[in-house]
PDB file of N, CA, C and O in Angstrom:
ATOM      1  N   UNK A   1       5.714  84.230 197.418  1.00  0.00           N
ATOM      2  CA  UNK A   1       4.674  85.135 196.996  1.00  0.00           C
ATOM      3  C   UNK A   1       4.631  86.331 197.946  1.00  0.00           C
ATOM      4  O   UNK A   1       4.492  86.036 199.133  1.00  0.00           O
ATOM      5  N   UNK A   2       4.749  87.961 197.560  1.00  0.00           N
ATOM      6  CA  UNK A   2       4.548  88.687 198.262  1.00  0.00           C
ATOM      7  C   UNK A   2       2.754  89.343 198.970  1.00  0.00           C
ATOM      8  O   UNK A   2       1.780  89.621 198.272  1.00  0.00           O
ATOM      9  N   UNK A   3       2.810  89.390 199.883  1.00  0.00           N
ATOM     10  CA  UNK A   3       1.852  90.148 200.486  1.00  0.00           C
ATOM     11  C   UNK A   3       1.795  91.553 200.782  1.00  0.00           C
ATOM     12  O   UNK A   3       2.786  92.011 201.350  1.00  0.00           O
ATOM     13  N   UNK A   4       0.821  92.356 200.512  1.00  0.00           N
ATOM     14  CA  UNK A   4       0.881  93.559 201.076  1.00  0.00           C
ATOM     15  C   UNK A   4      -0.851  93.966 201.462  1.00  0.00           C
ATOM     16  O   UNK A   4      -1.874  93.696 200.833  1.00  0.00           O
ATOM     17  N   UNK A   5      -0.597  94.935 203.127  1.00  0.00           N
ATOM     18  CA  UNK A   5      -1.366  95.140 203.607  1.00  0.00           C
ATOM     19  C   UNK A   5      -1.324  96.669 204.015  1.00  0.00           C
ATOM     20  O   UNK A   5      -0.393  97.377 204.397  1.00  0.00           O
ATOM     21  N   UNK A   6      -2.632  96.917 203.802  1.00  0.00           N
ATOM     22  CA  UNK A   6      -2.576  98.956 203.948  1.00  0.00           C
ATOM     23  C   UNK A   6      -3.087  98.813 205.235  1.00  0.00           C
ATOM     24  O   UNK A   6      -3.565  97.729 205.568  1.00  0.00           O
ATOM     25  N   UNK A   7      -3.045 100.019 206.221  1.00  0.00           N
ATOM     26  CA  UNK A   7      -3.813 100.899 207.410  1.00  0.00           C
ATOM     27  C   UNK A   7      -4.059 102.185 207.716  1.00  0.00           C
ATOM     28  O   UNK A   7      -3.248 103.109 207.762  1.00  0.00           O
ATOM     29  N   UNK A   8      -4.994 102.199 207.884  1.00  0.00           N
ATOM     30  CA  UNK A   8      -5.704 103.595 208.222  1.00  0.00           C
ATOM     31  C   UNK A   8      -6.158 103.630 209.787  1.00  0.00           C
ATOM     32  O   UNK A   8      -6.950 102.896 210.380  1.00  0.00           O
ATOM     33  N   UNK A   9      -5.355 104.779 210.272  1.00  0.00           N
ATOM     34  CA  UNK A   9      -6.070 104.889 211.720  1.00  0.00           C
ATOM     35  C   UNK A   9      -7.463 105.347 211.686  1.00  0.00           C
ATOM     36  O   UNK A   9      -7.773 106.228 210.885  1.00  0.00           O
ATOM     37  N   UNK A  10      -8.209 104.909 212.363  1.00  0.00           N
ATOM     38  CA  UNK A  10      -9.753 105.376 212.582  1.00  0.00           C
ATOM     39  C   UNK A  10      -9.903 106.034 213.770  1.00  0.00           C
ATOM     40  O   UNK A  10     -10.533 107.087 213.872  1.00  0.00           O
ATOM     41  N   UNK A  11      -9.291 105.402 214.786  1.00  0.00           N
ATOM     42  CA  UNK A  11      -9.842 106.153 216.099  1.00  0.00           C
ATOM     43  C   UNK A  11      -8.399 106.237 217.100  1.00  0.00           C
ATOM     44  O   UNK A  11      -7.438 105.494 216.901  1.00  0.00           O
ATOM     45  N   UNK A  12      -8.429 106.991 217.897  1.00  0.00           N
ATOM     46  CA  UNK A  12      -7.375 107.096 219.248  1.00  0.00           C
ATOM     47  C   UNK A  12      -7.842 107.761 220.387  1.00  0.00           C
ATOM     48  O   UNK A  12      -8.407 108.844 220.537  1.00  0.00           O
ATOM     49  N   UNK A  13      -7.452 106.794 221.232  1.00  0.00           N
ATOM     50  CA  UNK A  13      -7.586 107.382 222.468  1.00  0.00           C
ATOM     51  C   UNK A  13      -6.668 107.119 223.608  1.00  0.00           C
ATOM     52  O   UNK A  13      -5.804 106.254 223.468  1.00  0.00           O
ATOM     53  N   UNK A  14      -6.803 107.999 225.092  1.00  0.00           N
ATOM     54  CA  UNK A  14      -5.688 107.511 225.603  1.00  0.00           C
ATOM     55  C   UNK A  14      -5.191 106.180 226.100  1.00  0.00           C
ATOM     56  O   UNK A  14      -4.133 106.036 226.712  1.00  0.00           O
ATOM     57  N   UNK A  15      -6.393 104.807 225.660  1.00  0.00           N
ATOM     58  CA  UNK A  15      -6.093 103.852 226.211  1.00  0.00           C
ATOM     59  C   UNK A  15      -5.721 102.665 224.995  1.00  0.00           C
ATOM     60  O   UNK A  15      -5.325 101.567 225.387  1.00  0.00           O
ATOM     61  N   UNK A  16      -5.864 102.929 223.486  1.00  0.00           N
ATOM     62  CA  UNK A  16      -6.393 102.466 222.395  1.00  0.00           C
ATOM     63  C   UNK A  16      -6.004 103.027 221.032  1.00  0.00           C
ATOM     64  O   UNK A  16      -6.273 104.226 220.965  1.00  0.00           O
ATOM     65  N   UNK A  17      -5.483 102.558 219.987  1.00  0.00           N
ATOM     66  CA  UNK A  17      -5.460 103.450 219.219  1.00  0.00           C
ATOM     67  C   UNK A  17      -6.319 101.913 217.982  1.00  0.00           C
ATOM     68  O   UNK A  17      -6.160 100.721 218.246  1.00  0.00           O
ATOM     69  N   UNK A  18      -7.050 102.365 216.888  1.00  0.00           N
ATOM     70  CA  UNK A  18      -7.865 101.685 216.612  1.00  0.00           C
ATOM     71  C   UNK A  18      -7.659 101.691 214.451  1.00  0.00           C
ATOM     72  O   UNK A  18      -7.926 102.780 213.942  1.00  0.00           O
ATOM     73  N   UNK A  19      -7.351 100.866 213.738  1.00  0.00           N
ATOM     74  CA  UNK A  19      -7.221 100.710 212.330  1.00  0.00           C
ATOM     75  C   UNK A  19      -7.833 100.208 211.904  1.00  0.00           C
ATOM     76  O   UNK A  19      -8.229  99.144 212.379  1.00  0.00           O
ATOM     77  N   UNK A  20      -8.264 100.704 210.737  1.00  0.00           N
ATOM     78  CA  UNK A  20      -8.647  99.917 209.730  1.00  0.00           C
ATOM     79  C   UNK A  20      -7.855  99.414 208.771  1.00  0.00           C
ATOM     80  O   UNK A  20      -7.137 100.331 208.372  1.00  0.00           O
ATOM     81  N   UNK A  21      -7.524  97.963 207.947  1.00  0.00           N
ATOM     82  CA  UNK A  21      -6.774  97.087 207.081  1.00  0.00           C
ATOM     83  C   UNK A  21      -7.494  96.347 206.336  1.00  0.00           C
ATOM     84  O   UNK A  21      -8.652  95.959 206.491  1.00  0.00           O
ATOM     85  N   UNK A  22      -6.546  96.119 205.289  1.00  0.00           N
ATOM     86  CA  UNK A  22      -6.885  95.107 204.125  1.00  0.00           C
ATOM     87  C   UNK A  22      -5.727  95.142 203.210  1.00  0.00           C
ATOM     88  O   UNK A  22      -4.717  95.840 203.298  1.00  0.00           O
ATOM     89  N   UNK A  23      -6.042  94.283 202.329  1.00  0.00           N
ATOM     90  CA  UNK A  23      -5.155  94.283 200.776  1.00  0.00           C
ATOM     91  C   UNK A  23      -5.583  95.740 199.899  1.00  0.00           C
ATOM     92  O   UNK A  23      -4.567  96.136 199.327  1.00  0.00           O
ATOM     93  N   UNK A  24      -6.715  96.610 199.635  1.00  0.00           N
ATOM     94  CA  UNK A  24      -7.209  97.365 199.315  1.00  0.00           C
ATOM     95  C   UNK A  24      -7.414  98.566 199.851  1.00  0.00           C
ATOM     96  O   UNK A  24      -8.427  98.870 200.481  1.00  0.00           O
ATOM     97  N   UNK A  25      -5.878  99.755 199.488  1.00  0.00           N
ATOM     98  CA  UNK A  25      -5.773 101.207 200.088  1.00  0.00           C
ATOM     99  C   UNK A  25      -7.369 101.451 200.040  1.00  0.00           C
ATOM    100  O   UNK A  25      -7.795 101.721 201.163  1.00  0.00           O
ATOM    101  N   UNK A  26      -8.398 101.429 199.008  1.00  0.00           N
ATOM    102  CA  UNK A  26      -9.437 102.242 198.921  1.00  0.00           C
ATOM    103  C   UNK A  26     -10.814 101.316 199.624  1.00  0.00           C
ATOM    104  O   UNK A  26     -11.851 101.939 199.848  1.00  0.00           O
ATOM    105  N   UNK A  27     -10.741  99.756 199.959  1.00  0.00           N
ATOM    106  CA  UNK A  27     -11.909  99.236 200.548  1.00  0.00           C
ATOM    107  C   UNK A  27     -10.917  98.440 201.585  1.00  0.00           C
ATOM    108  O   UNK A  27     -10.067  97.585 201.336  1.00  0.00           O
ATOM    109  N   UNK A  28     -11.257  98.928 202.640  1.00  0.00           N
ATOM    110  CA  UNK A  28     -10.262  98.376 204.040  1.00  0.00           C
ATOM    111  C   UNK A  28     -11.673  97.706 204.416  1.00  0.00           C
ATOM    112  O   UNK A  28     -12.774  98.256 204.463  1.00  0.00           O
ATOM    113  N   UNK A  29     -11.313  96.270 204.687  1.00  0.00           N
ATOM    114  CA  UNK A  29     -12.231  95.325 205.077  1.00  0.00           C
ATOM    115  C   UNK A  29     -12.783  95.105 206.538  1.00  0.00           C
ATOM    116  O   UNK A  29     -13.930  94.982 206.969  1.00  0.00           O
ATOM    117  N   UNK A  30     -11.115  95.100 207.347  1.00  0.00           N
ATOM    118  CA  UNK A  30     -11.064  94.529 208.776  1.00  0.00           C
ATOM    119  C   UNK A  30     -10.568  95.616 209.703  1.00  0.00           C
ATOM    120  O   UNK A  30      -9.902  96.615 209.431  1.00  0.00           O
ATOM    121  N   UNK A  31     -11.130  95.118 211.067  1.00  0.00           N
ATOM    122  CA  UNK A  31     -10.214  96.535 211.840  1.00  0.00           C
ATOM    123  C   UNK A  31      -9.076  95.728 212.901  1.00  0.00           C
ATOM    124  O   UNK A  31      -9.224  94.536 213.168  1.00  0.00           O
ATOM    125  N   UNK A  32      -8.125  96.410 213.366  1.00  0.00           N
ATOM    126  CA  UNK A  32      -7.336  95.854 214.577  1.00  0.00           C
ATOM    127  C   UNK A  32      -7.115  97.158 215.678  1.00  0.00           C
ATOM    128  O   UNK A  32      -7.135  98.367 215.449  1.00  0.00           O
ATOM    129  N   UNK A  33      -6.910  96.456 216.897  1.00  0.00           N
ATOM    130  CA  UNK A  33      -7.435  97.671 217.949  1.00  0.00           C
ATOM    131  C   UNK A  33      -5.849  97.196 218.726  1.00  0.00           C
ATOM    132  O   UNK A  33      -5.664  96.029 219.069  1.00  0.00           O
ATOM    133  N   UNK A  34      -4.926  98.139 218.901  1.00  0.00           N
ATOM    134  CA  UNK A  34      -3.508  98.250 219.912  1.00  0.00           C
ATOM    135  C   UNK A  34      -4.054  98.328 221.283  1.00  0.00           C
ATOM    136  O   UNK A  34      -4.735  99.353 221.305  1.00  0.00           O
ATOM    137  N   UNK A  35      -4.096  97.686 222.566  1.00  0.00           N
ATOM    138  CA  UNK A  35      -3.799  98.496 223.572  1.00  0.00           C
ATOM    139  C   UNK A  35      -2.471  99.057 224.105  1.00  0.00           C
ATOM    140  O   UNK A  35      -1.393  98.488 223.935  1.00  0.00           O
ATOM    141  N   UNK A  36      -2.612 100.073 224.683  1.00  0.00           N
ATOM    142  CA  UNK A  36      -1.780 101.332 224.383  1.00  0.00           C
ATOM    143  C   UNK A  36      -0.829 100.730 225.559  1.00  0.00           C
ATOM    144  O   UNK A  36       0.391 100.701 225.398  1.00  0.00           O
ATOM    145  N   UNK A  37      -1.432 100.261 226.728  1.00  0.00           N
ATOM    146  CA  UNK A  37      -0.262 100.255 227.732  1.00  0.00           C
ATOM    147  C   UNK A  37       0.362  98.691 227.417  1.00  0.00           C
ATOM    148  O   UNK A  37       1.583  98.627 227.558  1.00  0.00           O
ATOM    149  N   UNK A  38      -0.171  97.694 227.096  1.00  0.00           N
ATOM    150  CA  UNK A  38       0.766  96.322 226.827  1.00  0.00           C
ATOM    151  C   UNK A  38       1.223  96.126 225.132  1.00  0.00           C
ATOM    152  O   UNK A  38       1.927  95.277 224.587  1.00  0.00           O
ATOM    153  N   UNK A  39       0.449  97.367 224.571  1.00  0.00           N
ATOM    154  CA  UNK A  39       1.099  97.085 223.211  1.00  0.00           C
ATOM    155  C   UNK A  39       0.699  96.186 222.068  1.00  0.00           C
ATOM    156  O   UNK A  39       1.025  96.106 220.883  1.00  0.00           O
ATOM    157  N   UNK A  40      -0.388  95.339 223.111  1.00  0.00           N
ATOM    158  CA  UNK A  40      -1.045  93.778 222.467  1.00  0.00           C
ATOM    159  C   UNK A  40      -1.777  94.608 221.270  1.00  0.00           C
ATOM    160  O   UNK A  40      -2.073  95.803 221.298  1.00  0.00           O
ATOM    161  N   UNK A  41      -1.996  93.671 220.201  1.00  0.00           N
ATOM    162  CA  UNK A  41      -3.026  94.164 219.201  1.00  0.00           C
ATOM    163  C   UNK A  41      -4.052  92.828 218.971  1.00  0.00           C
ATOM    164  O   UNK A  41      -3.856  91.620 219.107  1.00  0.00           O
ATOM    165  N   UNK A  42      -4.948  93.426 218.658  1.00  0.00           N
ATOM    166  CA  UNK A  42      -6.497  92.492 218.468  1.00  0.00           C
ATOM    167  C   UNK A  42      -7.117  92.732 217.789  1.00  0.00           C
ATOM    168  O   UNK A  42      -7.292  93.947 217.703  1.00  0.00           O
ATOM    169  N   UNK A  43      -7.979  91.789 216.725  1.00  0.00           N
ATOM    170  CA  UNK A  43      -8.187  92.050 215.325  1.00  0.00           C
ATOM    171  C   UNK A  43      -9.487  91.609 215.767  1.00  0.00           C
ATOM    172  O   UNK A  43      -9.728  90.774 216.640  1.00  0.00           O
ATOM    173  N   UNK A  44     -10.576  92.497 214.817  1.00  0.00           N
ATOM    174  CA  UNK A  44     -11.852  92.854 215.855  1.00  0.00           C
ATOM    175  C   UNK A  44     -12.584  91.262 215.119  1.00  0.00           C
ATOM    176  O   UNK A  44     -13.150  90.581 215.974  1.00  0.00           O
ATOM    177  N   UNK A  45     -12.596  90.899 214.237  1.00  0.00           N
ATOM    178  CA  UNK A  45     -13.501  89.346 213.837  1.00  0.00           C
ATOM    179  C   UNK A  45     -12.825  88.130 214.077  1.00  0.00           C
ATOM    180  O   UNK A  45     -13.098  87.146 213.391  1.00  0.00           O
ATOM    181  N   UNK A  46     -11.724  88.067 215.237  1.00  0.00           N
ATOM    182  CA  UNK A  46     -11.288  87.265 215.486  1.00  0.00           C
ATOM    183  C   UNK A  46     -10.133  86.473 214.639  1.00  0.00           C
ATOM    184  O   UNK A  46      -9.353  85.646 215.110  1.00  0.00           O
ATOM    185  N   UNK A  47     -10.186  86.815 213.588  1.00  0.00           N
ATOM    186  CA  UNK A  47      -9.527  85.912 212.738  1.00  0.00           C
ATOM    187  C   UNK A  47      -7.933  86.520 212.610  1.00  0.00           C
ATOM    188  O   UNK A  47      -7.572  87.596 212.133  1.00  0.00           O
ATOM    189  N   UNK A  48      -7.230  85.577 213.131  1.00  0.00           N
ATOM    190  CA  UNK A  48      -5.332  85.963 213.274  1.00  0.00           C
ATOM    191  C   UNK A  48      -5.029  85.373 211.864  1.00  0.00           C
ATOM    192  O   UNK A  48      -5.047  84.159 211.659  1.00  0.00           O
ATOM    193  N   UNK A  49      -4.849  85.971 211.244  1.00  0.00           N
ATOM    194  CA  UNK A  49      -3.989  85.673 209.730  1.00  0.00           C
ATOM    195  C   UNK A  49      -2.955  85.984 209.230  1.00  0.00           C
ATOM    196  O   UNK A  49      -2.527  86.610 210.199  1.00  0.00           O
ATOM    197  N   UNK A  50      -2.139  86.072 208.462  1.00  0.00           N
ATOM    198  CA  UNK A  50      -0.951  86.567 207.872  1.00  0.00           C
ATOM    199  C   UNK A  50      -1.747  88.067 207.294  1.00  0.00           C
ATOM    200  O   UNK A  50      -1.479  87.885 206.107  1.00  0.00           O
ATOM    201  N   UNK A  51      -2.397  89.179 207.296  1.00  0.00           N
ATOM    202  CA  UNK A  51      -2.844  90.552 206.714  1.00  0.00           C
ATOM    203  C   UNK A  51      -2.558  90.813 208.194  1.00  0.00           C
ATOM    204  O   UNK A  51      -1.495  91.330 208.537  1.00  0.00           O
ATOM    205  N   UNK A  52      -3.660  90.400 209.222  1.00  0.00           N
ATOM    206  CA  UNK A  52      -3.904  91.137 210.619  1.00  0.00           C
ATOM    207  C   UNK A  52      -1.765  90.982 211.220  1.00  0.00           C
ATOM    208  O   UNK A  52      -1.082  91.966 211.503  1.00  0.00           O
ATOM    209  N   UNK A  53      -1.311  89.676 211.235  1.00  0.00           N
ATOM    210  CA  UNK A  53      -0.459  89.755 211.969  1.00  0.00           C
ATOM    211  C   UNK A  53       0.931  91.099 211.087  1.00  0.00           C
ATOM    212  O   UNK A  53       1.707  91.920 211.576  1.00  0.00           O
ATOM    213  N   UNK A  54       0.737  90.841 210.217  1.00  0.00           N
ATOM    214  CA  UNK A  54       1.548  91.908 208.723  1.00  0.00           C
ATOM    215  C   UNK A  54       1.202  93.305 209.365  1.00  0.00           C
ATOM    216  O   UNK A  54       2.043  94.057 209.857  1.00  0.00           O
ATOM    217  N   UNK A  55       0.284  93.469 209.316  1.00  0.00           N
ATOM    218  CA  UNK A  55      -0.584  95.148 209.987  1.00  0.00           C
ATOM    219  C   UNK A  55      -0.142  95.461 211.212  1.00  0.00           C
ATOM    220  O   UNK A  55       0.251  96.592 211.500  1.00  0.00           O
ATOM    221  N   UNK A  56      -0.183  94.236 212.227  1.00  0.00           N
ATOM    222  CA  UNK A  56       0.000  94.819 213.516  1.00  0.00           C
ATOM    223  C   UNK A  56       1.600  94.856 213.950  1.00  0.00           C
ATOM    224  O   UNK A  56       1.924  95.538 214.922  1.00  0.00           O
ATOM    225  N   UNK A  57       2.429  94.230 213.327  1.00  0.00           N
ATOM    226  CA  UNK A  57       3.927  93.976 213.357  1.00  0.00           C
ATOM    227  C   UNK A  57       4.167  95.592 212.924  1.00  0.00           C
ATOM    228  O   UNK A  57       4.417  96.535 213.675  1.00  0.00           O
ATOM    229  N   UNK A  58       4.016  95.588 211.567  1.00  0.00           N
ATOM    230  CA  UNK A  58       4.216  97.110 210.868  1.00  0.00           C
ATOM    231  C   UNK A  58       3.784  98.394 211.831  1.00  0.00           C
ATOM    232  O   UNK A  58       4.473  99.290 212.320  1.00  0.00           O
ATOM    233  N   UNK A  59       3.115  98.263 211.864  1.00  0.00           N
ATOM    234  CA  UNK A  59       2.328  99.172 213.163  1.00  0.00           C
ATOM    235  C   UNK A  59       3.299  99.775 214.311  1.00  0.00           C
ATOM    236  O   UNK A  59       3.599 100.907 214.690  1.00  0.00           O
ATOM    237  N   UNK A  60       3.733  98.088 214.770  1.00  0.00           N
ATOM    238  CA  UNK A  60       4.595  98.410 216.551  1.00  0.00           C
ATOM    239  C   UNK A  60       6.074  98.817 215.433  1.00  0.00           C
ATOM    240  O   UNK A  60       6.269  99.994 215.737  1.00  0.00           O
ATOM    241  N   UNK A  61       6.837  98.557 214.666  1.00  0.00           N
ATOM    242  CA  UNK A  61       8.051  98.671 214.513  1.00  0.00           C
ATOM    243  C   UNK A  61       7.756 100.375 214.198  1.00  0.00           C
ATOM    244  O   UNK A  61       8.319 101.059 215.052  1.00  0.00           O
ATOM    245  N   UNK A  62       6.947 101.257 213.093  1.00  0.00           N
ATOM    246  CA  UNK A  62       6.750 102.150 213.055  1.00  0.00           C
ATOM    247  C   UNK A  62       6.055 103.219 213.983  1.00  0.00           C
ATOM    248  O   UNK A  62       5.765 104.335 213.551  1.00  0.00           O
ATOM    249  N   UNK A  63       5.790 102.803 215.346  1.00  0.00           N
ATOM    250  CA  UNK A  63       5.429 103.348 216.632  1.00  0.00           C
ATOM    251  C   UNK A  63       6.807 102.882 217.122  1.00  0.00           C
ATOM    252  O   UNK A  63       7.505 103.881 217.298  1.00  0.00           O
ATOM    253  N   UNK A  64       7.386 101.891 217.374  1.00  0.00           N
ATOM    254  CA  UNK A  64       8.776 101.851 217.859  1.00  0.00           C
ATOM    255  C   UNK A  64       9.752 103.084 217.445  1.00  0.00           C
ATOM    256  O   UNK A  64      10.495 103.391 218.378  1.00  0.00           O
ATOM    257  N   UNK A  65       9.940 103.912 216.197  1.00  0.00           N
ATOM    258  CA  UNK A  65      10.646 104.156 215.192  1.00  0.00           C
ATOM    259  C   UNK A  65      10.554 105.547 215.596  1.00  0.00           C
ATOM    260  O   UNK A  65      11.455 106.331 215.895  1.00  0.00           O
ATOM    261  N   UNK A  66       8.873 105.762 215.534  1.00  0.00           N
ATOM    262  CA  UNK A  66       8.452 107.677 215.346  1.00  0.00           C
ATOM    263  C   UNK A  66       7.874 107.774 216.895  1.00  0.00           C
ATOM    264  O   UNK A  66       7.746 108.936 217.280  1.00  0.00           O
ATOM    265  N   UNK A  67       7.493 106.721 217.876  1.00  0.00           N
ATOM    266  CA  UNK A  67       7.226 107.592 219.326  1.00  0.00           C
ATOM    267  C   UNK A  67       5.769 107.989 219.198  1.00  0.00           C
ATOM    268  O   UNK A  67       5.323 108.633 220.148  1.00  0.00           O
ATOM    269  N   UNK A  68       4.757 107.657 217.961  1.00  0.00           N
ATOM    270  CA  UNK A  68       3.547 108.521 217.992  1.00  0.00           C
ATOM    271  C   UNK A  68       2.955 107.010 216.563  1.00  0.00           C
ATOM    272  O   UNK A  68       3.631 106.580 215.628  1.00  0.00           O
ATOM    273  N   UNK A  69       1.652 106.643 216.941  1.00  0.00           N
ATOM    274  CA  UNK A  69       1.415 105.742 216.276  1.00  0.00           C
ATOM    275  C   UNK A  69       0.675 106.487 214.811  1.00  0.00           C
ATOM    276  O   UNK A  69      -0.300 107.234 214.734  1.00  0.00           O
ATOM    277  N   UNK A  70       1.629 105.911 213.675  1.00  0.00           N
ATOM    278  CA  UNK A  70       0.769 106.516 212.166  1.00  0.00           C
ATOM    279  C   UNK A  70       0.087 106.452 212.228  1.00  0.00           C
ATOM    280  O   UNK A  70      -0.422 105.684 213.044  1.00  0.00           O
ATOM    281  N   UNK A  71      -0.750 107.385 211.223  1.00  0.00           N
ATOM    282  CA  UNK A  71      -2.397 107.540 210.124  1.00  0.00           C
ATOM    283  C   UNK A  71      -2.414 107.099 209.571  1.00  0.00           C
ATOM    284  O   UNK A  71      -3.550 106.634 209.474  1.00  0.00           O
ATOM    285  N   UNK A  72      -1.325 106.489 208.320  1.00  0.00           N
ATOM    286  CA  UNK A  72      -1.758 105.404 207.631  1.00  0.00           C
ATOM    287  C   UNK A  72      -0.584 104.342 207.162  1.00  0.00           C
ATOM    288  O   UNK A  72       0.428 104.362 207.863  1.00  0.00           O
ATOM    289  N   UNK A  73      -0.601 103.579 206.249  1.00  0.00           N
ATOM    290  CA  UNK A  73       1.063 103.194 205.739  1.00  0.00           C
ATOM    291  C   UNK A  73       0.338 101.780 205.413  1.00  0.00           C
ATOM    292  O   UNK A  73      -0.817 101.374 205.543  1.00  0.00           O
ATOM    293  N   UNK A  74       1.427 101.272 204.978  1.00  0.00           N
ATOM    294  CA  UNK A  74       1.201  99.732 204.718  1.00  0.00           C
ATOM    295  C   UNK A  74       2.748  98.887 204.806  1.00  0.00           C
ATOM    296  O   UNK A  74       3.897  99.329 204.816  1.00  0.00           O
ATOM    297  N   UNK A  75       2.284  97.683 204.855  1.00  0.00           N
ATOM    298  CA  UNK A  75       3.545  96.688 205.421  1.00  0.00           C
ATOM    299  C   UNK A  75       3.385  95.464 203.895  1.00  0.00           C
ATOM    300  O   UNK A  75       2.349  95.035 203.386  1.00  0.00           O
ATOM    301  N   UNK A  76       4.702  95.212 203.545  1.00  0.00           N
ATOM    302  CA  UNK A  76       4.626  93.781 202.712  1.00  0.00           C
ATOM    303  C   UNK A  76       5.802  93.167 203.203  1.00  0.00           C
ATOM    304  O   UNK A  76       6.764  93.511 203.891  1.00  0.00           O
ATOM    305  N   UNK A  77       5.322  91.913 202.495  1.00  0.00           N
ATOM    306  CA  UNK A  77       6.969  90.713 202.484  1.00  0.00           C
ATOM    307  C   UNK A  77       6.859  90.092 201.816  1.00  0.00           C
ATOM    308  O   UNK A  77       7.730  89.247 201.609  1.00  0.00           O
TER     309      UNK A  77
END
């Protein structure tokens, strides 16, 4: 069964860069927050799932890729 998950950056800063995600380009449910210097990502209600871990994978390979973390995009499999 495929999954797909959208993101929208909400916030950045120099220590943080901060998304919003979900299954739904137009009602993004959950947020996940990068720190900038270890790279770690953290999904703000705690809950590690197959959407949050989908989002934050997509995220680092497309900051790996472009050097500057996207505004928006989405990841499936």
């Amino acid at each position: 069964m495929a999954a797909l998950v959208y993101f929208r950056k909400v916030s950045e800063t120099e220590e943080v860069v901060e998304y919003e995600f979900g299954d739904d380009p137009d009602a993004f449910g959950r947020r996940l927050v990068v720190d900038k210097a270890s790279g770690t990502p953290a999904v703000r209600d705690g809950r590690v799932d197959h959407a949050f871990l989908l989002a934050s994978r997509k995220l680092g390979v497309l900051y790996a890729e472009r050097g500057v973390w996207p505004e928006r995009g989405m990841g499936a499999t």
